[in-house]
C-alpha cells in the first residue's frame, strides 16, 4: 500500500490521548483524520491541538465513515468486543486496547468476526511486546540463551494515587488481574512459548483502598498459574507502591535467567547527597512504555499497509482473558480454579 492510512480514534481519555498524539505527529504512513468521544471537550481538544477534522459523538456514525480505513479503540473495556465487531463489519482495520474483553465468550465472538474479515488487521494492545527490552528477552530465549524457560515471575505495580481516581473505573475494569496482570499473563505465555494454562490460585489484600471490598476487588493481588508441561508463572499486581511505577519480569530457564525492568529507576542518574544514594522513580505506565506505545502503533499501521505481519494474535488475547478470569474467580473463591 502506498497511500496514507486514514485513521479514526475512539476514546480520548488517559491513554487515548497519548495514542492520538502518536498517530497525529509520530507514526509514519498514516493520518489521524477522525475522533469519537461522548465528551465534547475531548473532541474540541482533538480538533484544536491535533488537527483532527472529523468529530463524532456517536460511535456508529464514526465507525461507518467511508473515509476512514482503520480505527483505534481506546474506550472502556466493557465496550471493546461490540466495537471491534462493528468496526470489522464496516470493513475497517482495528486496533483495540487490552483486555480484548472481560469474558471469554466475547473474545471468541470477536475472533469469529475477525475470521470472517480475514483481509482486515485486528490487533490487541499488549504494548509490552513492543518494548525493546522485552523483545530482546524474547529473542534471547528463542536463540536458546537460557535453555528451556520454565518459570516467569512478573509484576505490574502502580504508584499509589492517594486521590483513588482509579476507583471510578474499578467496577468496570474487570478487577486488578484483568486490568493490570493481563499484561503479565500475556508476557508469560509469550516467554514460555504459549503453553496451555490448566490451574490457578490467587490471593490478595487491601492495603489502602477499603472501598474495593464492596466490589470484591483488592489493591494488591498475587497469583500462581500452572501450565501443561510443567511451566509455572507467578504474578503480582499492586496499586499502592509508595515510590513509583514498577513493571518487572523475570524469566528463569534451565541454563540462565533474564530480568527486565529491575526496579523503577527513571534513568541512569544516581543522586548522592546528605540523604544517601538514590535514583528517581518512573511515575506511571505512560512514562515507562512511551517508546513501546509508539512502536506498537507503528506496527499496527505497517500491518494495515501490508508492510509487516503481526506475531500477536487475537487468540493470544482470548487466552489472556481466560487465565485472567480464572485468577479472578480464584480470588473470590479462595480455592484453586481450573482454567
Ligand atoms: P478513560 O476512561 O480515561 O478513557 C475512556 C475514553 O473513552 C474517554 O475518552 C471516554 O469519553 C471514551 N468513551 C466512553 N464511551 C465511549 C463510546 N461509547 N464511544 C467512544 N468513546 C467512548 O480510560 P483509559 O484509562 O484511557 O482506558 C481505556 C482503555 O485502555 C481500557 O480498556 C484500558 O484497559 C486500556 N488501557 C491500557 C493500558 C495499557 O497499558 N495498554 C493502560 C491504560 C488503559
Short mmCIF file of C-alpha atoms and ligand atoms in Angstrom, two decimals:
data_model
loop_
_atom_site.label_atom_id
_atom_site.label_comp_id
_atom_site.label_asym_id
_atom_site.label_seq_id
_atom_site.Cartn_x
_atom_site.Cartn_y
_atom_site.Cartn_z
CA UNK A 1 0.00 0.00 0.00
CA UNK A 2 1.47 3.37 -0.94
CA UNK A 3 -1.34 5.69 0.10
CA UNK A 4 -1.64 7.10 3.60
CA UNK A 5 -3.77 5.06 6.03
CA UNK A 6 -6.68 7.21 7.23
CA UNK A 7 -7.28 6.53 10.93
CA UNK A 8 -10.06 7.33 13.37
CA UNK A 9 -9.66 7.05 17.13
CA UNK A 10 -12.45 6.33 19.62
CA UNK A 11 -11.74 7.25 23.24
CA UNK A 12 -9.58 10.24 24.14
CA UNK A 13 -9.11 9.65 27.85
CA UNK A 14 -6.00 8.88 29.83
CA UNK A 15 -4.44 6.56 27.23
CA UNK A 16 -6.45 7.53 24.12
CA UNK A 17 -5.00 11.00 24.18
CA UNK A 18 -1.48 9.51 24.13
CA UNK A 19 -2.25 7.21 21.18
CA UNK A 20 -3.89 10.15 19.36
CA UNK A 21 -0.76 12.30 19.74
CA UNK A 22 1.42 9.49 18.41
CA UNK A 23 -0.90 8.96 15.43
CA UNK A 24 -1.11 12.68 14.69
CA UNK A 25 2.59 13.51 14.98
CA UNK A 26 4.88 10.47 15.17
CA UNK A 27 3.61 7.35 13.42
CA UNK A 28 4.66 7.07 9.76
CA UNK A 29 2.28 6.17 6.92
CA UNK A 30 -0.96 7.34 8.50
CA UNK A 31 -3.08 10.38 9.12
CA UNK A 32 -5.35 10.85 12.12
CA UNK A 33 -8.47 12.23 10.49
CA UNK A 34 -11.33 11.34 12.80
CA UNK A 35 -12.13 11.11 16.52
CA UNK A 36 -15.04 9.86 18.56
CA UNK A 37 -15.93 10.59 22.18
CA UNK A 38 -19.11 11.38 24.08
CA UNK A 39 -17.16 14.16 25.80
CA UNK A 40 -17.34 17.41 23.78
CA UNK A 41 -14.24 18.90 25.45
CA UNK A 42 -12.14 15.91 24.32
CA UNK A 43 -13.29 16.37 20.71
CA UNK A 44 -12.58 20.12 20.86
CA UNK A 45 -9.05 19.39 22.09
CA UNK A 46 -8.51 16.83 19.29
CA UNK A 47 -9.55 19.41 16.72
CA UNK A 48 -7.59 22.29 18.23
CA UNK A 49 -4.41 20.52 19.25
CA UNK A 50 -4.16 17.54 16.89
CA UNK A 51 -5.80 18.96 13.75
CA UNK A 52 -8.47 16.24 13.61
CA UNK A 53 -11.25 17.34 11.26
CA UNK A 54 -13.98 14.70 11.55
CA UNK A 55 -15.52 14.69 15.02
CA UNK A 56 -18.17 12.25 16.25
CA UNK A 57 -20.15 11.92 19.47
CA UNK A 58 -21.88 8.84 18.05
CA UNK A 59 -19.81 5.64 17.65
CA UNK A 60 -21.99 4.11 14.90
CA UNK A 61 -21.59 7.15 12.64
CA UNK A 62 -17.85 7.21 13.43
CA UNK A 63 -17.24 3.58 12.56
CA UNK A 64 -19.27 3.66 9.35
CA UNK A 65 -17.50 6.71 7.92
CA UNK A 66 -16.37 5.57 4.44
CA UNK A 67 -13.45 8.00 4.55
CA UNK A 68 -11.51 6.11 7.22
CA UNK A 69 -9.58 2.87 6.67
CA UNK A 70 -8.75 1.91 10.26
CA UNK A 71 -9.95 2.58 13.79
CA UNK A 72 -8.08 2.67 17.09
CA UNK A 73 -10.33 1.87 20.08
CA UNK A 74 -9.20 3.22 23.45
CA UNK A 75 -12.61 3.06 25.06
CA UNK A 76 -13.77 1.49 28.35
CA UNK A 77 -13.08 -2.25 28.38
CA UNK A 78 -16.75 -3.24 28.57
CA UNK A 79 -17.30 -1.71 25.10
CA UNK A 80 -14.37 -3.38 23.32
CA UNK A 81 -16.00 -6.54 21.93
CA UNK A 82 -19.05 -4.85 20.38
CA UNK A 83 -16.96 -2.01 18.98
CA UNK A 84 -14.37 -4.33 17.38
CA UNK A 85 -17.16 -6.38 15.80
CA UNK A 86 -18.84 -3.20 14.49
CA UNK A 87 -15.52 -1.97 13.07
CA UNK A 88 -14.84 -5.26 11.27
CA UNK A 89 -18.43 -5.29 9.92
CA UNK A 90 -17.71 -1.82 8.49
CA UNK A 91 -14.57 -3.30 6.83
CA UNK A 92 -12.11 -1.31 8.95
CA UNK A 93 -8.78 -2.48 10.26
CA UNK A 94 -8.98 -2.31 14.03
CA UNK A 95 -6.64 -1.82 16.97
CA UNK A 96 -8.21 -2.27 20.40
CA UNK A 97 -6.72 -1.68 23.81
CA UNK A 98 -6.27 -4.55 26.28
CA UNK A 99 -8.05 -6.52 27.54
CA UNK A 100 -9.92 -7.61 24.40
CA UNK A 101 -12.99 -8.34 26.53
CA UNK A 102 -13.76 -9.33 30.11
CA UNK A 103 -15.43 -12.60 29.09
CA UNK A 104 -14.02 -15.50 27.06
CA UNK A 105 -17.28 -15.85 25.07
CA UNK A 106 -16.98 -12.22 23.95
CA UNK A 107 -13.33 -12.75 22.95
CA UNK A 108 -14.36 -15.77 20.90
CA UNK A 109 -17.14 -13.77 19.19
CA UNK A 110 -14.52 -11.21 18.20
CA UNK A 111 -12.23 -13.96 16.90
CA UNK A 112 -15.09 -15.32 14.75
CA UNK A 113 -15.78 -11.84 13.35
CA UNK A 114 -12.07 -11.43 12.55
CA UNK A 115 -12.00 -14.77 10.72
CA UNK A 116 -14.98 -13.59 8.64
CA UNK A 117 -12.98 -10.45 7.72
CA UNK A 118 -9.60 -12.06 7.35
CA UNK A 119 -8.37 -9.33 4.99
CA UNK A 120 -8.61 -6.81 7.85
CA UNK A 121 -6.00 -6.42 10.59
CA UNK A 122 -7.33 -6.90 14.14
CA UNK A 123 -4.79 -6.21 16.88
CA UNK A 124 -4.92 -6.02 20.68
CA UNK A 125 -2.70 -3.58 22.56
CA UNK A 126 -0.35 -5.77 24.53
CA UNK A 127 2.15 -2.94 24.49
CA UNK A 128 4.95 -4.75 26.32
CA UNK A 129 5.57 -6.94 23.27
CA UNK A 130 6.75 -3.73 21.57
CA UNK A 131 9.12 -2.69 24.37
CA UNK A 132 12.76 -3.05 23.27
CA UNK A 133 13.87 -4.88 26.44
CA UNK A 134 11.00 -7.40 26.39
CA UNK A 135 11.57 -8.00 22.66
CA UNK A 136 15.27 -8.56 23.38
CA UNK A 137 14.40 -11.03 26.15
CA UNK A 138 12.09 -12.99 23.86
CA UNK A 139 14.74 -13.08 21.07
CA UNK A 140 17.34 -14.32 23.57
CA UNK A 141 15.02 -17.14 24.66
CA UNK A 142 14.33 -18.08 21.01
CA UNK A 143 18.07 -18.38 20.46
CA UNK A 144 18.27 -20.81 23.37
CA UNK A 145 20.10 -18.32 25.57
CA UNK A 146 18.60 -19.53 28.85
CA UNK A 147 17.90 -23.12 27.85
CA UNK A 148 14.28 -24.15 28.42
CA UNK A 149 12.32 -21.37 30.16
CA UNK A 150 10.06 -22.85 32.83
CA UNK A 151 9.23 -20.08 35.29
CA UNK A 152 8.05 -16.48 34.87
CA UNK A 153 7.77 -14.08 37.79
CA UNK A 154 6.15 -10.84 36.67
CA UNK A 155 4.65 -7.80 38.33
CA UNK A 156 2.73 -4.65 37.44
CA UNK A 157 2.83 -2.23 40.33
CA UNK A 158 1.42 1.29 40.16
CA UNK A 159 2.33 4.32 42.20
CA UNK A 160 -0.25 4.97 44.90
CA UNK A 161 -2.69 7.69 43.89
CA UNK A 162 -3.99 8.95 47.23
CA UNK A 163 -7.00 10.51 45.46
CA UNK A 164 -8.09 6.98 44.49
CA UNK A 165 -9.04 8.22 41.00
CA UNK A 166 -8.92 4.67 39.61
CA UNK A 167 -11.81 3.70 41.92
CA UNK A 168 -14.17 5.32 39.41
CA UNK A 169 -13.12 2.75 36.77
CA UNK A 170 -12.53 -0.20 39.10
CA UNK A 171 -16.07 -1.65 38.89
CA UNK A 172 -15.92 -1.89 35.08
CA UNK A 173 -12.21 -2.72 34.69
CA UNK A 174 -12.67 -6.41 35.48
CA UNK A 175 -10.63 -6.16 38.69
CA UNK A 176 -6.90 -5.88 39.33
CA UNK A 177 -5.94 -9.08 37.48
CA UNK A 178 -7.88 -8.30 34.29
CA UNK A 179 -6.78 -4.68 34.37
CA UNK A 180 -3.11 -4.98 35.39
CA UNK A 181 -1.94 -8.63 35.44
CA UNK A 182 -3.37 -9.27 31.97
CA UNK A 183 -0.13 -7.76 30.63
CA UNK A 184 1.97 -10.15 32.76
CA UNK A 185 -0.21 -13.08 31.69
CA UNK A 186 0.43 -12.28 28.04
CA UNK A 187 4.15 -11.84 28.70
CA UNK A 188 4.35 -15.19 30.49
CA UNK A 189 2.64 -17.00 27.60
CA UNK A 190 4.91 -15.23 25.13
CA UNK A 191 8.13 -16.03 27.01
CA UNK A 192 7.12 -19.65 27.71
CA UNK A 193 6.06 -20.46 24.13
CA UNK A 194 2.25 -20.29 24.64
CA UNK A 195 1.65 -23.39 26.79
CA UNK A 196 -1.95 -24.13 27.87
CA UNK A 197 -2.78 -22.91 31.37
CA UNK A 198 -4.50 -25.58 33.47
CA UNK A 199 -4.95 -24.33 37.05
CA UNK A 200 -4.57 -21.11 39.02
CA UNK A 201 -4.57 -19.93 42.60
CA UNK A 202 -4.94 -16.31 43.72
CA UNK A 203 -4.84 -14.40 46.95
CA UNK A 204 -4.97 -10.69 47.60
CA UNK A 205 -5.29 -7.99 50.20
CA UNK A 206 -6.50 -4.43 50.54
CA UNK A 207 -3.65 -2.27 51.82
CA UNK A 208 -5.15 1.19 51.23
CA UNK A 209 -8.39 1.38 49.23
CA UNK A 210 -11.03 -0.11 51.53
CA UNK A 211 -13.77 0.81 49.04
CA UNK A 212 -12.63 -2.13 46.87
CA UNK A 213 -14.12 -4.64 49.30
CA UNK A 214 -17.64 -3.73 48.13
CA UNK A 215 -16.82 -4.88 44.58
CA UNK A 216 -14.80 -7.94 45.58
CA UNK A 217 -11.52 -6.44 44.38
CA UNK A 218 -8.13 -5.88 46.07
CA UNK A 219 -5.34 -3.33 45.65
CA UNK A 220 -2.56 -5.94 45.96
CA UNK A 221 -3.01 -9.32 44.29
CA UNK A 222 -0.87 -12.45 43.89
CA UNK A 223 -1.47 -15.37 41.56
CA UNK A 224 0.18 -18.65 40.61
CA UNK A 225 -0.54 -20.23 37.22
CA UNK A 226 0.24 -23.84 36.27
CA UNK A 227 0.78 -24.73 32.61
CA UNK A 228 0.74 -28.02 30.76
CA UNK A 229 4.26 -29.43 30.53
CA UNK A 230 5.33 -28.13 33.95
CA UNK A 231 5.94 -24.40 33.38
CA UNK A 232 4.73 -22.05 36.10
CA UNK A 233 4.09 -18.30 36.45
CA UNK A 234 3.78 -16.06 39.48
CA UNK A 235 2.14 -12.65 39.18
CA UNK A 236 1.92 -9.67 41.49
CA UNK A 237 -0.16 -6.56 40.90
CA UNK A 238 -0.30 -3.52 43.15
CA UNK A 239 -1.98 -0.14 43.06
CA UNK A 240 -0.23 1.14 46.17
CA UNK A 241 3.54 1.43 45.61
CA UNK A 242 4.91 4.40 47.53
CA UNK A 243 7.85 5.20 45.22
CA UNK A 244 6.76 4.81 41.59
CA UNK A 245 5.57 2.51 38.81
CA UNK A 246 7.47 -0.78 38.80
CA UNK A 247 6.85 -3.23 35.99
CA UNK A 248 9.35 -6.06 36.30
CA UNK A 249 9.63 -9.55 34.82
CA UNK A 250 11.97 -12.44 35.49
CA UNK A 251 12.18 -15.46 33.19
CA UNK A 252 14.02 -18.45 34.62
CA UNK A 253 15.35 -21.21 32.36
CA UNK A 254 17.42 -24.35 32.68
CA UNK A 255 20.56 -22.50 31.56
CA UNK A 256 20.06 -18.95 32.77
CA UNK A 257 17.74 -16.20 33.88
CA UNK A 258 16.51 -12.93 32.36
CA UNK A 259 15.36 -9.85 34.21
CA UNK A 260 13.50 -6.97 32.53
CA UNK A 261 12.87 -3.66 34.25
CA UNK A 262 14.54 -4.24 37.60
CA UNK A 263 13.41 -1.55 39.99
CA UNK A 264 11.65 1.63 38.98
CA UNK A 265 14.61 3.88 38.18
CA UNK A 266 13.64 6.66 35.74
CA UNK A 267 17.09 6.87 34.16
CA UNK A 268 20.75 6.25 34.92
CA UNK A 269 21.12 9.25 37.22
CA UNK A 270 22.19 8.40 40.73
CA UNK A 271 21.97 11.18 43.31
CA UNK A 272 24.32 11.05 46.26
CA UNK A 273 23.94 13.66 48.99
CA UNK A 274 23.43 14.07 52.71
CA UNK A 275 20.30 11.83 52.49
CA UNK A 276 22.22 8.92 51.00
CA UNK A 277 22.37 7.49 47.45
CA UNK A 278 19.16 7.30 45.35
CA UNK A 279 17.55 7.28 41.90
CA UNK A 280 14.30 8.97 40.84
CA UNK A 281 11.43 6.61 40.00
CA UNK A 282 9.24 6.17 36.89
CA UNK A 283 5.87 7.78 37.61
CA UNK A 284 3.48 5.62 35.60
CA UNK A 285 2.99 3.21 32.68
CA UNK A 286 2.85 6.10 30.19
CA UNK A 287 6.40 7.10 31.09
CA UNK A 288 7.72 3.51 31.32
CA UNK A 289 6.26 2.44 27.96
CA UNK A 290 6.37 5.72 25.98
CA UNK A 291 8.55 4.20 23.23
CA UNK A 292 6.64 0.92 23.22
CA UNK A 293 3.31 2.72 22.67
CA UNK A 294 4.83 4.38 19.62
CA UNK A 295 6.35 1.15 18.23
CA UNK A 296 3.06 -0.68 18.83
CA UNK A 297 1.06 1.85 16.82
CA UNK A 298 3.70 1.85 14.06
CA UNK A 299 3.39 -1.96 13.89
CA UNK A 300 -0.39 -1.64 13.54
CA UNK A 301 -0.13 0.90 10.74
CA UNK A 302 2.58 -1.13 8.96
CA UNK A 303 0.40 -4.26 9.21
CA UNK A 304 -2.63 -2.40 7.77
CA UNK A 305 -0.42 -1.20 4.92
CA UNK A 306 0.73 -4.77 4.27
CA UNK A 307 4.31 -3.99 5.27
CA UNK A 308 4.55 -6.17 8.37
CA UNK A 309 2.90 -9.32 9.76
CA UNK A 310 1.90 -9.31 13.41
CA UNK A 311 3.02 -12.19 15.62
CA UNK A 312 0.48 -11.18 18.27
CA UNK A 313 -2.96 -12.69 17.58
CA UNK A 314 -6.50 -12.21 18.85
CA UNK A 315 -6.28 -15.73 20.25
CA UNK A 316 -3.42 -14.57 22.49
CA UNK A 317 -5.85 -12.01 23.89
CA UNK A 318 -8.56 -14.64 24.35
CA UNK A 319 -6.14 -16.86 26.29
CA UNK A 320 -5.05 -13.91 28.47
CA UNK A 321 -8.70 -13.25 29.32
CA UNK A 322 -9.30 -16.97 30.00
CA UNK A 323 -6.41 -17.07 32.51
CA UNK A 324 -7.25 -13.66 33.99
CA UNK A 325 -10.84 -14.72 34.59
CA UNK A 326 -9.79 -17.97 36.27
CA UNK A 327 -7.46 -15.98 38.57
CA UNK A 328 -10.29 -13.56 39.38
CA UNK A 329 -12.58 -16.50 40.22
CA UNK A 330 -9.89 -17.93 42.47
CA UNK A 331 -9.52 -14.63 44.34
CA UNK A 332 -13.24 -14.77 45.12
CA UNK A 333 -13.49 -18.49 45.92
CA UNK A 334 -10.16 -18.63 47.80
CA UNK A 335 -9.71 -22.03 46.10
CA UNK A 336 -7.59 -23.22 43.15
CA UNK A 337 -9.59 -22.89 39.93
CA UNK A 338 -9.35 -24.76 36.63
CA UNK A 339 -8.64 -22.55 33.63
P1 LIG B 1 -10.55 6.63 30.22
O1 LIG B 1 -11.80 6.47 30.97
O2 LIG B 1 -9.56 7.65 30.66
O3 LIG B 1 -10.93 6.95 28.69
C1 LIG B 1 -12.02 6.34 28.03
C2 LIG B 1 -12.40 7.17 26.84
O4 LIG B 1 -13.46 6.52 26.13
C3 LIG B 1 -12.93 8.57 27.21
O5 LIG B 1 -12.45 9.49 26.25
C4 LIG B 1 -14.43 8.41 27.04
O6 LIG B 1 -15.06 9.65 26.76
C5 LIG B 1 -14.48 7.47 25.84
N1 LIG B 1 -15.74 6.77 25.64
C6 LIG B 1 -16.61 6.32 26.56
N2 LIG B 1 -17.67 5.73 25.96
C7 LIG B 1 -17.43 5.79 24.62
C8 LIG B 1 -18.16 5.37 23.47
N3 LIG B 1 -19.33 4.73 23.58
N4 LIG B 1 -17.63 5.62 22.25
C9 LIG B 1 -16.46 6.27 22.14
N5 LIG B 1 -15.74 6.70 23.19
C10 LIG B 1 -16.22 6.47 24.42
O7 LIG B 1 -9.89 5.18 30.14
P2 LIG B 1 -8.36 4.78 29.84
O8 LIG B 1 -7.63 4.67 31.11
O9 LIG B 1 -7.81 5.64 28.77
O10 LIG B 1 -8.56 3.26 29.33
C11 LIG B 1 -9.15 2.97 28.09
C12 LIG B 1 -8.77 1.55 27.69
O11 LIG B 1 -7.37 1.47 27.59
C13 LIG B 1 -9.20 0.48 28.71
O12 LIG B 1 -9.67 -0.65 28.01
C14 LIG B 1 -7.93 0.14 29.46
O13 LIG B 1 -7.90 -1.20 29.90
C15 LIG B 1 -6.88 0.39 28.39
N6 LIG B 1 -5.58 0.77 28.96
C16 LIG B 1 -4.47 0.12 28.53
C17 LIG B 1 -3.24 0.41 29.06
C18 LIG B 1 -2.02 -0.29 28.57
O14 LIG B 1 -1.03 -0.34 29.28
N7 LIG B 1 -2.02 -0.82 27.37
C19 LIG B 1 -3.08 1.41 30.13
C20 LIG B 1 -4.31 2.11 30.45
C21 LIG B 1 -5.51 1.78 29.89
#
